[in-house]
Short mmCIF file of C-alpha atoms in Angstrom, two decimals:
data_model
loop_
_atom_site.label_atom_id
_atom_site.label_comp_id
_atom_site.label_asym_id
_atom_site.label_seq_id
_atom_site.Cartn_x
_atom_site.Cartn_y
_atom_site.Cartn_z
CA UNK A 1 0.00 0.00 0.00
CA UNK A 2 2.05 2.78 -1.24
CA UNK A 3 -0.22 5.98 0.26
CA UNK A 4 0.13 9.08 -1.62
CA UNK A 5 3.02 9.36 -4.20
CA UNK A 6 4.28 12.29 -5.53
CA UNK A 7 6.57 13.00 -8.65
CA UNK A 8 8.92 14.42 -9.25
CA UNK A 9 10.40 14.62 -5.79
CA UNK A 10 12.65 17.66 -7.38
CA UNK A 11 12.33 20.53 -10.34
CA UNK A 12 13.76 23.02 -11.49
CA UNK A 13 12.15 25.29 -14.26
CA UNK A 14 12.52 28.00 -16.08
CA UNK A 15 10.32 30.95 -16.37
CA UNK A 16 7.73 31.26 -18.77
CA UNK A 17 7.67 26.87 -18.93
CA UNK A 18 5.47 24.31 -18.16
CA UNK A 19 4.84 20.97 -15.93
CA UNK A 20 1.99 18.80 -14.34
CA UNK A 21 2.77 17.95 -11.18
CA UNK A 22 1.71 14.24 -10.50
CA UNK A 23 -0.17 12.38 -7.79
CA UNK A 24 -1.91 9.40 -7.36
CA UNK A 25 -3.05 7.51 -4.65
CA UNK A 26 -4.07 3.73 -4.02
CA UNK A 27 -6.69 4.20 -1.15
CA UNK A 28 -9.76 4.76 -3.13
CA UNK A 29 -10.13 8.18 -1.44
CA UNK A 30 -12.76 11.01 -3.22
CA UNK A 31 -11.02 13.82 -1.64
CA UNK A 32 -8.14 15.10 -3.18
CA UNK A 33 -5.56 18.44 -2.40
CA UNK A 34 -3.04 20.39 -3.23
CA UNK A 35 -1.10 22.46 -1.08
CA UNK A 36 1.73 24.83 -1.74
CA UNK A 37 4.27 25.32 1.41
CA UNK A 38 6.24 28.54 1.49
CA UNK A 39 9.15 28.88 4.35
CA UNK A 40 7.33 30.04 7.08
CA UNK A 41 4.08 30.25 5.30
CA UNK A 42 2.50 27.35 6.42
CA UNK A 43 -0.22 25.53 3.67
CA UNK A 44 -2.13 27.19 1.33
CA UNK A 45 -4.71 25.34 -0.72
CA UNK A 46 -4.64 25.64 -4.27
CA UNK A 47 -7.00 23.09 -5.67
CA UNK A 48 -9.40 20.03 -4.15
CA UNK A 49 -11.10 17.88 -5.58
CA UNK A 50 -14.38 15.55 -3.63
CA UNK A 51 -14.32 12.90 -6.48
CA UNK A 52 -13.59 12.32 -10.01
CA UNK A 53 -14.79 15.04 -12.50
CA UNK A 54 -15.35 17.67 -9.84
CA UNK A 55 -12.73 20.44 -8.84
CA UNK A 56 -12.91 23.42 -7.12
CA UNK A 57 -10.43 26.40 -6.25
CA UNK A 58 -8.62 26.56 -2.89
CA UNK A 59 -7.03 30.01 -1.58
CA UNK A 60 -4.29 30.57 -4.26
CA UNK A 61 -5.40 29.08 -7.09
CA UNK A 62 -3.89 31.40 -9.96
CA UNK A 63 -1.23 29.99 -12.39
CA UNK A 64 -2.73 26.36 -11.83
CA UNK A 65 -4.89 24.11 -13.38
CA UNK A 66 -5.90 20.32 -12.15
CA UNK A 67 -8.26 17.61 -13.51
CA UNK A 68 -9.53 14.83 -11.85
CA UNK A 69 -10.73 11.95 -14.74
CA UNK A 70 -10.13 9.05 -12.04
CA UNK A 71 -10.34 8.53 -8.27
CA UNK A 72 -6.61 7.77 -7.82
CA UNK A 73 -4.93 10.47 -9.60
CA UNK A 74 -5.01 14.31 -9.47
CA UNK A 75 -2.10 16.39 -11.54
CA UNK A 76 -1.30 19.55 -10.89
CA UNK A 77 -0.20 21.97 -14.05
CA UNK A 78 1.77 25.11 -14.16
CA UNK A 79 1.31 27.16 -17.24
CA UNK A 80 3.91 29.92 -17.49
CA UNK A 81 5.71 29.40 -14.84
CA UNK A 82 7.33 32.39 -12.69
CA UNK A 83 9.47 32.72 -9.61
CA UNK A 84 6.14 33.10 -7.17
CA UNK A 85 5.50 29.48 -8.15
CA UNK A 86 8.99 28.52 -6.33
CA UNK A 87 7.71 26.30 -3.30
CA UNK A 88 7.10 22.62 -1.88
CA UNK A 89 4.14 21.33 -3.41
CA UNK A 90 2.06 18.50 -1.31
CA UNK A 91 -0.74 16.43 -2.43
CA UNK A 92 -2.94 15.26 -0.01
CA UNK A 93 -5.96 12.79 0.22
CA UNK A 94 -8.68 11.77 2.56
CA UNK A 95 -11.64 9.54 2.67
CA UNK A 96 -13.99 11.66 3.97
CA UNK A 97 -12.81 15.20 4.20
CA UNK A 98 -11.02 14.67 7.93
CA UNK A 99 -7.94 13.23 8.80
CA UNK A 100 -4.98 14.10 5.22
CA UNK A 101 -2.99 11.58 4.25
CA UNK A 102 -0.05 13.63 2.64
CA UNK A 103 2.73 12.46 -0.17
CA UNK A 104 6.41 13.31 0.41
CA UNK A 105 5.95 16.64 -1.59
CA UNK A 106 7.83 17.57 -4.91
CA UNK A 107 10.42 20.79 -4.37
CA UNK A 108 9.89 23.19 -7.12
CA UNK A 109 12.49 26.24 -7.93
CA UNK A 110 11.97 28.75 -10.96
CA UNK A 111 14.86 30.49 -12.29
CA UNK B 1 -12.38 33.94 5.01
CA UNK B 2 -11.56 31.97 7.83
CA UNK B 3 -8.15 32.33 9.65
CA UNK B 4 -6.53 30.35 11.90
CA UNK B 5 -3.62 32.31 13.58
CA UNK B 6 -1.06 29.70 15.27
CA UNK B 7 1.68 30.95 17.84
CA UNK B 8 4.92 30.94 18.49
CA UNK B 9 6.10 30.60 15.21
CA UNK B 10 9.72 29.55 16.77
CA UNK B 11 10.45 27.68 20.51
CA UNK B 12 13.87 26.64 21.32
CA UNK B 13 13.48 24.17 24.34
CA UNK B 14 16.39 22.55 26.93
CA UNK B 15 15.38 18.75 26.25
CA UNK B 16 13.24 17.51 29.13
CA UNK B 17 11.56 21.27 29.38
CA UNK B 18 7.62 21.61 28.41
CA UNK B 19 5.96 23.02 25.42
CA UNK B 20 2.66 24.61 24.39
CA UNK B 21 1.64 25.59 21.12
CA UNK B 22 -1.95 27.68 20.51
CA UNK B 23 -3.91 28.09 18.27
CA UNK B 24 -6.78 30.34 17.29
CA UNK B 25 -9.36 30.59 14.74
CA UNK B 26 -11.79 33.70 13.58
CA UNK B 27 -14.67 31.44 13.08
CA UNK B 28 -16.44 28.58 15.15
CA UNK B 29 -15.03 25.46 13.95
CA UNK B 30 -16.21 22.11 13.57
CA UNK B 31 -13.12 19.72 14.32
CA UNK B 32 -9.57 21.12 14.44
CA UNK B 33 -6.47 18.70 13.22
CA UNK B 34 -3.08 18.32 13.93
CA UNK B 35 -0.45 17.53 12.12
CA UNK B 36 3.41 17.52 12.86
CA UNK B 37 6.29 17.82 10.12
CA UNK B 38 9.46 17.06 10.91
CA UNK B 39 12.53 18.93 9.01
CA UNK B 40 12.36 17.82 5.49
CA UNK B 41 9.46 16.07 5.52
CA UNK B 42 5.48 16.07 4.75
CA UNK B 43 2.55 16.68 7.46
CA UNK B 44 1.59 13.74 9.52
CA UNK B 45 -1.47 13.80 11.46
CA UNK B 46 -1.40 13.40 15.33
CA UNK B 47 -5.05 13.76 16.22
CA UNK B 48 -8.84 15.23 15.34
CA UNK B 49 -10.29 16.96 18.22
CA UNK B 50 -14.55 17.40 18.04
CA UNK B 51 -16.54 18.33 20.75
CA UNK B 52 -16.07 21.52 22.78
CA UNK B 53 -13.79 21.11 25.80
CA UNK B 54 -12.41 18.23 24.59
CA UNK B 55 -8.98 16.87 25.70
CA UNK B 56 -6.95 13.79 24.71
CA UNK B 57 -3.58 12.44 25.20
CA UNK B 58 -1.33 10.68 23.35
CA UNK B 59 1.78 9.49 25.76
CA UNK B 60 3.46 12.94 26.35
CA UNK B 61 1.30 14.70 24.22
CA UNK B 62 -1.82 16.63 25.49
CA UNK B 63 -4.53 18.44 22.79
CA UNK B 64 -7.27 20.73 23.98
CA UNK B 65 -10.04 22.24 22.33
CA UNK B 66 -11.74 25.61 23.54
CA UNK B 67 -15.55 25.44 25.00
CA UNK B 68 -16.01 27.82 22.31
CA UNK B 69 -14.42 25.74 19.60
CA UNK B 70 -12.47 28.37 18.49
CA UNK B 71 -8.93 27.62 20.13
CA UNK B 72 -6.39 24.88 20.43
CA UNK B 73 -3.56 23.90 22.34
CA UNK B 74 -0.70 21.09 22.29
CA UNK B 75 1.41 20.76 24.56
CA UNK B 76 4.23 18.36 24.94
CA UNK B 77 5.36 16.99 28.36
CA UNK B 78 9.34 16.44 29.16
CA UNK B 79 10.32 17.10 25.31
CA UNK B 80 12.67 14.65 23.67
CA UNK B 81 15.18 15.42 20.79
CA UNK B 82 12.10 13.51 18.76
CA UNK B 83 10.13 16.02 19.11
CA UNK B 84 11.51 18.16 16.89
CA UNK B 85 9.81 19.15 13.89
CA UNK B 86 7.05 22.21 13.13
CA UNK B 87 3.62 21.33 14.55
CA UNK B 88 0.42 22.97 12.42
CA UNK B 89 -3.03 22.82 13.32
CA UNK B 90 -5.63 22.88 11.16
CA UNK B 91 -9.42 23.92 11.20
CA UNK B 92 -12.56 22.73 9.54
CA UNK B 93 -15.43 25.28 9.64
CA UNK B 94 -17.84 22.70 8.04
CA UNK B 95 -17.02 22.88 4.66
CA UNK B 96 -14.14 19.84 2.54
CA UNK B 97 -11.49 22.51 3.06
CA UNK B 98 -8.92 22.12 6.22
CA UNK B 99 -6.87 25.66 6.83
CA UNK B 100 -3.94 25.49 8.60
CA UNK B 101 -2.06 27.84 10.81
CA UNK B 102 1.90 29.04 10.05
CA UNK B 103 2.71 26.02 12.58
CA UNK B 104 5.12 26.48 15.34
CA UNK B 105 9.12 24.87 14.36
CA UNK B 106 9.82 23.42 17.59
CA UNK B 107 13.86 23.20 18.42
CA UNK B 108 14.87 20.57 21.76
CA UNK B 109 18.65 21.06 22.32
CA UNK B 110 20.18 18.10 24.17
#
């Protein structure tokens, strides 16, 4: 039972590219996050998702896109990408919106 | 939109000393999480607290919620060099969405 798996574990981009941000998870859960940690900063939401086909915007959600066509997997994409978007990226799941199981988180710089 | 405001943001502790984290949120809330992250690492959560005045302990570990259900506490017993790590909580004002606090980055030194 491998959780909540992230990838890439590491990035480094330059501005003005693009990336999808991967994660899938094997517990069947509907919910689905994605959190951006800045030093200090704590978690912001960006994007959740309560099952496959429906999304919905979290607290920062500009410069991102996600999709949700299955109940294991939920990418995150960065269009354009620019320094703000330099943080530690964690997807998270949950089985019924309470206790987050979260993956080991991908580190994302833009130069 | 709801806030949850989470302090210290920094303790530096002699191991074996005590420590209390609080937290506080704008609106009522319906559960309050938390979750500990040690340096490096991703959130792991300790414990879901519910009903108002509610207090449970896990070994060292003590979590309170506020009668109002609008505060938190944790507080750590005797701290061990495995303690360190940043501690977050996290609120739930009845909607899918958790938000967390800035966490507090706990420091023991032996």
């Amino acid at each position: 039972n491998a959780g909540v798996t992230q990838t890439p574990k590491f990035r480094i981009l330059k501005i003005g590219q693009s990336m999808t941000l991967q994660c899938t998870q094997d517990m069947n859960h509907n919910y689905m996050y994605w959190y951006r940690q800045d030093p200090g900063m704590g978690l912001k939401l960006i994007y959740y998702s309560v099952g496959a086909g429906i999304t919905d915007k979290g607290e920062v959600p500009n410069g991102y896109n996600v999709s949700r066509s299955t109940t294991e997997d939920f990418p995150l994409r960065l269009e354009l990408a620019a320094p703000s978007q330099t943080s530690v990226y964690f997807c998270a799941s949950t089985p019924g919106g309470d206790i987050q199981y979260f993956g080991a988180g991908t580190r994302l710089s833009v130069l | 939109g709801q806030q949850v405001m989470q302090i210290p943001q920094y303790q530096h502790v002699q191991e074996g000393e005590d420590f209390t984290t609080y937290c506080n949120s704008s609106t009522t809330l319906s559960n309050i999480q938390w979750y500990k992250q040690r340096p490096g690492g991703h959130p792991v959560f300790l414990i879901q607290l519910v009903k108002s005045g509610e207090v449970k302990k896990q070994k060292r570990l003590t979590f309170q919620f506020g009668e109002a259900k609008k505060n938190s506490s944790l507080h750590i017993t005797a701290t061990q060099t495995t303690d360190v790590g940043t501690y977050f909580c996290a609120g739930r004002a009845g909607s899918y969405q958790l938000t967390f606090g800035k966490g507090t980055k706990l420091s023991v030194i032996p």
